[in-house]
Amino acid sequence: MAESIVKFRVDPGDALRKIRELSNATGRLAKQNLLAKKSFGGLQGVLTKLALVETGRRMTNMAATFKQTQIRLRLLTKEYGENEAAQDLASRAAKTFGLSQTEALSGITDIYGRLRPIGVTLKEIETTYMGFNVATKLAGVSAQQASGAFLQLSQALGSGRLQGDEYRSIAEQLPILTQAIAKEMGKPVGQIKKLASEGKITSEVVINALRKIEQDGRASIAN
């Protein structure tokens, strides 16, 4: 039986060279990974700093807006001596509806400035604001939609009646208020649009309808 003998010749110099090349390549890869990690960490640090700066800027702007609104409300309520009561109303509204203090104070200030000078009492203003927010919660409208609808409503109440563009906006976004107005006036919902065009939906009617919404719906939004 024949035997085959195969001999391998290993060049020690070449083997060492290959080992050094492999070692160098491994070192370069490790260095690249380290640099990449440092670069990513640096980017994270920059982004974090930018986020903190933006947060600080927003908080500063909110604080400035809140302060300006407080000053405006103080001036509006000075004649009636109701600043403290109006501030308390804003605080209660913020807590009840999950609003920021700035949002609630701004809303109360806006509607107070429109309604108080024409003889609407602070209690009626409270009913209007609270009832409106209950209506928006029950209707599930977004914060942006609610803000726009409230502007339309406050303009309408300031003019003494709900009609025109203000009525169309409210009817589209808050049908629950249209239904309450119909009930308050003892009319079918289908006739409310015509009554609005005739200028027959007065501020008093709207405020009474909002009072009813608040009374009936407050328990629902609390659950």
PDB file of C-alpha atoms in Angstrom:
ATOM      1  CA  MET A   1       0.000   0.000   0.000  1.00  0.00           C
ATOM      2  CA  ALA A   2       1.503   3.327  -1.111  1.00  0.00           C
ATOM      3  CA  GLU A   3       1.736   6.217   1.251  1.00  0.00           C
ATOM      4  CA  SER A   4       1.618   9.839   0.126  1.00  0.00           C
ATOM      5  CA  ILE A   5       3.489  12.307   2.166  1.00  0.00           C
ATOM      6  CA  VAL A   6       2.585  15.982   1.688  1.00  0.00           C
ATOM      7  CA  LYS A   7       4.907  18.519   3.196  1.00  0.00           C
ATOM      8  CA  PHE A   8       3.841  22.132   3.975  1.00  0.00           C
ATOM      9  CA  ARG A   9       6.471  24.750   4.110  1.00  0.00           C
ATOM     10  CA  VAL A  10       5.629  27.756   6.227  1.00  0.00           C
ATOM     11  CA  ASP A  11       7.578  30.966   5.804  1.00  0.00           C
ATOM     12  CA  PRO A  12       7.834  32.474   9.308  1.00  0.00           C
ATOM     13  CA  GLY A  13       8.438  35.947   7.921  1.00  0.00           C
ATOM     14  CA  ASP A  14       5.372  35.878   5.740  1.00  0.00           C
ATOM     15  CA  ALA A  15       3.217  34.548   8.571  1.00  0.00           C
ATOM     16  CA  LEU A  16       4.358  37.351  10.872  1.00  0.00           C
ATOM     17  CA  ARG A  17       3.620  39.894   8.170  1.00  0.00           C
ATOM     18  CA  LYS A  18       0.094  38.562   7.732  1.00  0.00           C
ATOM     19  CA  ILE A  19      -0.477  38.658  11.496  1.00  0.00           C
ATOM     20  CA  ARG A  20       0.737  42.273  11.655  1.00  0.00           C
ATOM     21  CA  GLU A  21      -1.568  43.252   8.773  1.00  0.00           C
ATOM     22  CA  LEU A  22      -4.533  41.615  10.489  1.00  0.00           C
ATOM     23  CA  SER A  23      -3.655  43.303  13.770  1.00  0.00           C
ATOM     24  CA  ASN A  24      -3.357  46.704  12.083  1.00  0.00           C
ATOM     25  CA  ALA A  25      -6.663  46.254  10.292  1.00  0.00           C
ATOM     26  CA  THR A  26      -8.344  45.302  13.567  1.00  0.00           C
ATOM     27  CA  GLY A  27      -6.856  48.343  15.263  1.00  0.00           C
ATOM     28  CA  ARG A  28      -8.043  50.662  12.504  1.00  0.00           C
ATOM     29  CA  LEU A  29     -11.555  49.228  12.717  1.00  0.00           C
ATOM     30  CA  ALA A  30     -11.636  49.672  16.488  1.00  0.00           C
ATOM     31  CA  LYS A  31     -10.402  53.243  16.116  1.00  0.00           C
ATOM     32  CA  GLN A  32     -13.075  53.996  13.509  1.00  0.00           C
ATOM     33  CA  ASN A  33     -15.763  52.570  15.791  1.00  0.00           C
ATOM     34  CA  LEU A  34     -14.507  54.693  18.667  1.00  0.00           C
ATOM     35  CA  LEU A  35     -14.503  57.823  16.519  1.00  0.00           C
ATOM     36  CA  ALA A  36     -18.012  57.015  15.298  1.00  0.00           C
ATOM     37  CA  LYS A  37     -19.232  56.610  18.872  1.00  0.00           C
ATOM     38  CA  LYS A  38     -17.614  59.873  19.893  1.00  0.00           C
ATOM     39  CA  SER A  39     -19.131  61.639  16.891  1.00  0.00           C
ATOM     40  CA  PHE A  40     -22.594  60.239  17.634  1.00  0.00           C
ATOM     41  CA  GLY A  41     -22.245  61.136  21.285  1.00  0.00           C
ATOM     42  CA  GLY A  42     -21.225  64.640  20.304  1.00  0.00           C
ATOM     43  CA  LEU A  43     -24.248  64.951  18.016  1.00  0.00           C
ATOM     44  CA  GLN A  44     -26.518  63.759  20.802  1.00  0.00           C
ATOM     45  CA  GLY A  45     -25.023  66.371  23.078  1.00  0.00           C
ATOM     46  CA  VAL A  46     -25.609  69.129  20.535  1.00  0.00           C
ATOM     47  CA  LEU A  47     -29.211  68.023  19.952  1.00  0.00           C
ATOM     48  CA  THR A  48     -29.838  67.876  23.696  1.00  0.00           C
ATOM     49  CA  LYS A  49     -28.484  71.381  24.153  1.00  0.00           C
ATOM     50  CA  LEU A  50     -30.619  72.678  21.288  1.00  0.00           C
ATOM     51  CA  ALA A  51     -33.714  71.044  22.789  1.00  0.00           C
ATOM     52  CA  LEU A  52     -32.999  72.639  26.155  1.00  0.00           C
ATOM     53  CA  VAL A  53     -32.526  76.041  24.544  1.00  0.00           C
ATOM     54  CA  GLU A  54     -35.826  75.718  22.633  1.00  0.00           C
ATOM     55  CA  THR A  55     -37.661  74.578  25.769  1.00  0.00           C
ATOM     56  CA  GLY A  56     -36.253  77.526  27.677  1.00  0.00           C
ATOM     57  CA  ARG A  57     -37.290  79.918  24.923  1.00  0.00           C
ATOM     58  CA  ARG A  58     -40.840  78.585  24.883  1.00  0.00           C
ATOM     59  CA  MET A  59     -41.139  78.727  28.653  1.00  0.00           C
ATOM     60  CA  THR A  60     -39.874  82.315  28.644  1.00  0.00           C
ATOM     61  CA  ASN A  61     -42.406  83.281  25.964  1.00  0.00           C
ATOM     62  CA  MET A  62     -45.233  81.561  27.851  1.00  0.00           C
ATOM     63  CA  ALA A  63     -44.284  83.346  31.050  1.00  0.00           C
ATOM     64  CA  ALA A  64     -44.204  86.686  29.224  1.00  0.00           C
ATOM     65  CA  THR A  65     -47.592  86.012  27.613  1.00  0.00           C
ATOM     66  CA  PHE A  66     -49.086  84.987  30.942  1.00  0.00           C
ATOM     67  CA  LYS A  67     -47.788  88.151  32.592  1.00  0.00           C
ATOM     68  CA  GLN A  68     -49.156  90.355  29.826  1.00  0.00           C
ATOM     69  CA  THR A  69     -52.548  88.656  30.049  1.00  0.00           C
ATOM     70  CA  GLN A  70     -52.608  89.181  33.817  1.00  0.00           C
ATOM     71  CA  ILE A  71     -51.935  92.880  33.306  1.00  0.00           C
ATOM     72  CA  ARG A  72     -54.676  93.111  30.672  1.00  0.00           C
ATOM     73  CA  LEU A  73     -57.206  91.350  32.906  1.00  0.00           C
ATOM     74  CA  ARG A  74     -56.278  93.606  35.812  1.00  0.00           C
ATOM     75  CA  LEU A  75     -57.024  96.659  33.680  1.00  0.00           C
ATOM     76  CA  LEU A  76     -60.301  95.213  32.386  1.00  0.00           C
ATOM     77  CA  THR A  77     -61.541  94.277  35.865  1.00  0.00           C
ATOM     78  CA  LYS A  78     -60.378  97.424  37.652  1.00  0.00           C
ATOM     79  CA  GLU A  79     -63.677  99.253  37.146  1.00  0.00           C
ATOM     80  CA  TYR A  80     -65.653  96.341  38.617  1.00  0.00           C
ATOM     81  CA  GLY A  81     -63.232  95.196  41.304  1.00  0.00           C
ATOM     82  CA  GLU A  82     -63.333  91.633  39.990  1.00  0.00           C
ATOM     83  CA  ASN A  83     -59.702  90.835  39.242  1.00  0.00           C
ATOM     84  CA  GLU A  84     -59.312  88.283  42.016  1.00  0.00           C
ATOM     85  CA  ALA A  85     -62.600  86.584  41.133  1.00  0.00           C
ATOM     86  CA  ALA A  86     -61.685  86.459  37.436  1.00  0.00           C
ATOM     87  CA  GLN A  87     -58.250  85.021  38.244  1.00  0.00           C
ATOM     88  CA  ASP A  88     -59.904  82.370  40.400  1.00  0.00           C
ATOM     89  CA  LEU A  89     -62.290  81.516  37.563  1.00  0.00           C
ATOM     90  CA  ALA A  90     -59.345  80.987  35.214  1.00  0.00           C
ATOM     91  CA  SER A  91     -57.635  78.707  37.748  1.00  0.00           C
ATOM     92  CA  ARG A  92     -60.763  76.603  38.222  1.00  0.00           C
ATOM     93  CA  ALA A  93     -61.306  76.359  34.469  1.00  0.00           C
ATOM     94  CA  ALA A  94     -57.729  75.216  33.905  1.00  0.00           C
ATOM     95  CA  LYS A  95     -58.102  72.490  36.529  1.00  0.00           C
ATOM     96  CA  THR A  96     -61.525  71.372  35.330  1.00  0.00           C
ATOM     97  CA  PHE A  97     -60.717  71.122  31.632  1.00  0.00           C
ATOM     98  CA  GLY A  98     -57.025  70.268  31.708  1.00  0.00           C
ATOM     99  CA  LEU A  99     -55.958  73.600  30.222  1.00  0.00           C
ATOM    100  CA  SER A 100     -52.753  75.460  30.883  1.00  0.00           C
ATOM    101  CA  GLN A 101     -53.028  78.512  33.129  1.00  0.00           C
ATOM    102  CA  THR A 102     -52.099  80.669  30.140  1.00  0.00           C
ATOM    103  CA  GLU A 103     -54.861  79.195  27.939  1.00  0.00           C
ATOM    104  CA  ALA A 104     -57.536  79.536  30.603  1.00  0.00           C
ATOM    105  CA  LEU A 105     -56.521  83.048  31.615  1.00  0.00           C
ATOM    106  CA  SER A 106     -56.393  84.162  27.981  1.00  0.00           C
ATOM    107  CA  GLY A 107     -59.870  82.761  27.308  1.00  0.00           C
ATOM    108  CA  ILE A 108     -61.389  84.390  30.384  1.00  0.00           C
ATOM    109  CA  THR A 109     -59.683  87.698  29.619  1.00  0.00           C
ATOM    110  CA  ASP A 110     -60.906  87.752  26.018  1.00  0.00           C
ATOM    111  CA  ILE A 111     -64.528  87.028  26.826  1.00  0.00           C
ATOM    112  CA  TYR A 112     -64.496  89.305  29.874  1.00  0.00           C
ATOM    113  CA  GLY A 113     -63.261  92.168  27.702  1.00  0.00           C
ATOM    114  CA  ARG A 114     -66.084  91.604  25.208  1.00  0.00           C
ATOM    115  CA  LEU A 115     -68.997  90.889  27.523  1.00  0.00           C
ATOM    116  CA  ARG A 116     -68.480  92.726  30.821  1.00  0.00           C
ATOM    117  CA  PRO A 117     -68.647  96.228  29.273  1.00  0.00           C
ATOM    118  CA  ILE A 118     -72.071  95.466  27.741  1.00  0.00           C
ATOM    119  CA  GLY A 119     -73.576  94.447  31.079  1.00  0.00           C
ATOM    120  CA  VAL A 120     -72.969  90.684  31.155  1.00  0.00           C
ATOM    121  CA  THR A 121     -72.146  89.700  34.737  1.00  0.00           C
ATOM    122  CA  LEU A 122     -69.063  87.757  35.799  1.00  0.00           C
ATOM    123  CA  LYS A 123     -71.335  84.846  36.741  1.00  0.00           C
ATOM    124  CA  GLU A 124     -72.777  84.803  33.223  1.00  0.00           C
ATOM    125  CA  ILE A 125     -69.261  84.981  31.802  1.00  0.00           C
ATOM    126  CA  GLU A 126     -68.361  81.962  33.924  1.00  0.00           C
ATOM    127  CA  THR A 127     -71.429  80.117  32.642  1.00  0.00           C
ATOM    128  CA  THR A 128     -70.478  80.950  29.059  1.00  0.00           C
ATOM    129  CA  TYR A 129     -66.870  79.850  29.362  1.00  0.00           C
ATOM    130  CA  MET A 130     -67.543  76.712  31.382  1.00  0.00           C
ATOM    131  CA  GLY A 131     -70.524  75.709  29.237  1.00  0.00           C
ATOM    132  CA  PHE A 132     -68.544  76.219  26.049  1.00  0.00           C
ATOM    133  CA  ASN A 133     -65.689  74.021  27.275  1.00  0.00           C
ATOM    134  CA  VAL A 134     -68.095  71.301  28.368  1.00  0.00           C
ATOM    135  CA  ALA A 135     -69.624  71.452  24.877  1.00  0.00           C
ATOM    136  CA  THR A 136     -66.226  71.103  23.166  1.00  0.00           C
ATOM    137  CA  LYS A 137     -65.304  68.161  25.400  1.00  0.00           C
ATOM    138  CA  LEU A 138     -68.585  66.396  24.655  1.00  0.00           C
ATOM    139  CA  ALA A 139     -68.210  67.119  20.931  1.00  0.00           C
ATOM    140  CA  GLY A 140     -64.614  65.893  20.920  1.00  0.00           C
ATOM    141  CA  VAL A 141     -63.242  68.862  18.976  1.00  0.00           C
ATOM    142  CA  SER A 142     -59.524  69.560  18.939  1.00  0.00           C
ATOM    143  CA  ALA A 143     -57.902  72.329  20.965  1.00  0.00           C
ATOM    144  CA  GLN A 144     -57.273  74.329  17.794  1.00  0.00           C
ATOM    145  CA  GLN A 145     -60.888  73.983  16.655  1.00  0.00           C
ATOM    146  CA  ALA A 146     -62.124  74.913  20.119  1.00  0.00           C
ATOM    147  CA  SER A 147     -59.972  78.034  20.139  1.00  0.00           C
ATOM    148  CA  GLY A 148     -61.359  79.166  16.787  1.00  0.00           C
ATOM    149  CA  ALA A 149     -64.940  78.397  17.771  1.00  0.00           C
ATOM    150  CA  PHE A 150     -64.576  80.283  21.051  1.00  0.00           C
ATOM    151  CA  LEU A 151     -63.314  83.343  19.194  1.00  0.00           C
ATOM    152  CA  GLN A 152     -66.364  83.200  16.927  1.00  0.00           C
ATOM    153  CA  LEU A 153     -68.669  82.752  19.902  1.00  0.00           C
ATOM    154  CA  SER A 154     -67.184  85.618  21.911  1.00  0.00           C
ATOM    155  CA  GLN A 155     -67.445  87.923  18.888  1.00  0.00           C
ATOM    156  CA  ALA A 156     -71.083  86.951  18.425  1.00  0.00           C
ATOM    157  CA  LEU A 157     -71.957  87.462  22.072  1.00  0.00           C
ATOM    158  CA  GLY A 158     -70.153  90.788  22.053  1.00  0.00           C
ATOM    159  CA  SER A 159     -72.342  91.927  19.171  1.00  0.00           C
ATOM    160  CA  GLY A 160     -75.493  90.829  21.002  1.00  0.00           C
ATOM    161  CA  ARG A 161     -76.545  87.935  18.781  1.00  0.00           C
ATOM    162  CA  LEU A 162     -75.327  84.778  17.062  1.00  0.00           C
ATOM    163  CA  GLN A 163     -75.647  85.031  13.285  1.00  0.00           C
ATOM    164  CA  GLY A 164     -73.753  85.082   9.997  1.00  0.00           C
ATOM    165  CA  ASP A 165     -70.275  83.539   9.854  1.00  0.00           C
ATOM    166  CA  GLU A 166     -70.203  83.116  13.633  1.00  0.00           C
ATOM    167  CA  TYR A 167     -73.355  80.989  13.560  1.00  0.00           C
ATOM    168  CA  ARG A 168     -72.125  78.869  10.634  1.00  0.00           C
ATOM    169  CA  SER A 169     -68.814  78.179  12.384  1.00  0.00           C
ATOM    170  CA  ILE A 170     -70.471  77.264  15.679  1.00  0.00           C
ATOM    171  CA  ALA A 171     -73.145  75.116  14.007  1.00  0.00           C
ATOM    172  CA  GLU A 172     -70.486  73.189  12.092  1.00  0.00           C
ATOM    173  CA  GLN A 173     -68.137  72.558  14.996  1.00  0.00           C
ATOM    174  CA  LEU A 174     -70.555  72.405  17.932  1.00  0.00           C
ATOM    175  CA  PRO A 175     -73.900  70.940  16.845  1.00  0.00           C
ATOM    176  CA  ILE A 176     -74.539  70.243  20.519  1.00  0.00           C
ATOM    177  CA  LEU A 177     -74.831  73.999  21.075  1.00  0.00           C
ATOM    178  CA  THR A 178     -77.249  74.337  18.157  1.00  0.00           C
ATOM    179  CA  GLN A 179     -79.403  71.639  19.737  1.00  0.00           C
ATOM    180  CA  ALA A 180     -79.299  73.390  23.117  1.00  0.00           C
ATOM    181  CA  ILE A 181     -80.260  76.706  21.486  1.00  0.00           C
ATOM    182  CA  ALA A 182     -83.185  75.025  19.752  1.00  0.00           C
ATOM    183  CA  LYS A 183     -84.350  73.584  23.055  1.00  0.00           C
ATOM    184  CA  GLU A 184     -83.939  76.943  24.786  1.00  0.00           C
ATOM    185  CA  MET A 185     -86.029  78.673  22.109  1.00  0.00           C
ATOM    186  CA  GLY A 186     -88.585  75.876  21.922  1.00  0.00           C
ATOM    187  CA  LYS A 187     -87.978  75.448  18.192  1.00  0.00           C
ATOM    188  CA  PRO A 188     -86.998  72.503  15.954  1.00  0.00           C
ATOM    189  CA  VAL A 189     -83.285  72.276  15.211  1.00  0.00           C
ATOM    190  CA  GLY A 190     -84.077  72.667  11.508  1.00  0.00           C
ATOM    191  CA  GLN A 191     -85.376  76.194  12.107  1.00  0.00           C
ATOM    192  CA  ILE A 192     -82.345  77.506  13.995  1.00  0.00           C
ATOM    193  CA  LYS A 193     -80.410  78.466  10.867  1.00  0.00           C
ATOM    194  CA  LYS A 194     -83.309  80.624   9.676  1.00  0.00           C
ATOM    195  CA  LEU A 195     -83.684  82.201  13.117  1.00  0.00           C
ATOM    196  CA  ALA A 196     -79.971  82.973  13.109  1.00  0.00           C
ATOM    197  CA  SER A 197     -80.231  84.693   9.735  1.00  0.00           C
ATOM    198  CA  GLU A 198     -83.035  86.793  11.162  1.00  0.00           C
ATOM    199  CA  GLY A 199     -80.883  87.833  14.125  1.00  0.00           C
ATOM    200  CA  LYS A 200     -83.163  86.178  16.655  1.00  0.00           C
ATOM    201  CA  ILE A 201     -80.540  84.138  18.511  1.00  0.00           C
ATOM    202  CA  THR A 202     -79.596  86.674  21.144  1.00  0.00           C
ATOM    203  CA  SER A 203     -76.686  86.542  23.570  1.00  0.00           C
ATOM    204  CA  GLU A 204     -79.141  85.792  26.354  1.00  0.00           C
ATOM    205  CA  VAL A 205     -80.430  82.738  24.495  1.00  0.00           C
ATOM    206  CA  VAL A 206     -76.903  81.453  23.865  1.00  0.00           C
ATOM    207  CA  ILE A 207     -75.785  81.982  27.469  1.00  0.00           C
ATOM    208  CA  ASN A 208     -78.865  80.167  28.775  1.00  0.00           C
ATOM    209  CA  ALA A 209     -78.193  77.289  26.354  1.00  0.00           C
ATOM    210  CA  LEU A 210     -74.576  77.082  27.542  1.00  0.00           C
ATOM    211  CA  ARG A 211     -75.747  77.061  31.154  1.00  0.00           C
ATOM    212  CA  LYS A 212     -77.920  74.052  30.385  1.00  0.00           C
ATOM    213  CA  ILE A 213     -75.013  72.279  28.656  1.00  0.00           C
ATOM    214  CA  GLU A 214     -72.785  72.906  31.663  1.00  0.00           C
ATOM    215  CA  GLN A 215     -75.375  71.653  34.141  1.00  0.00           C
ATOM    216  CA  ASP A 216     -76.194  68.515  32.156  1.00  0.00           C
ATOM    217  CA  GLY A 217     -72.748  67.697  30.840  1.00  0.00           C
ATOM    218  CA  ARG A 218     -70.292  68.525  33.613  1.00  0.00           C
ATOM    219  CA  ALA A 219     -70.758  65.126  35.276  1.00  0.00           C
ATOM    220  CA  SER A 220     -70.079  63.381  31.958  1.00  0.00           C
ATOM    221  CA  ILE A 221     -66.692  64.979  31.365  1.00  0.00           C
ATOM    222  CA  ALA A 222     -65.680  64.337  34.971  1.00  0.00           C
ATOM    223  CA  ASN A 223     -65.960  60.569  34.469  1.00  0.00           C
TER     224      ASN A 223
END
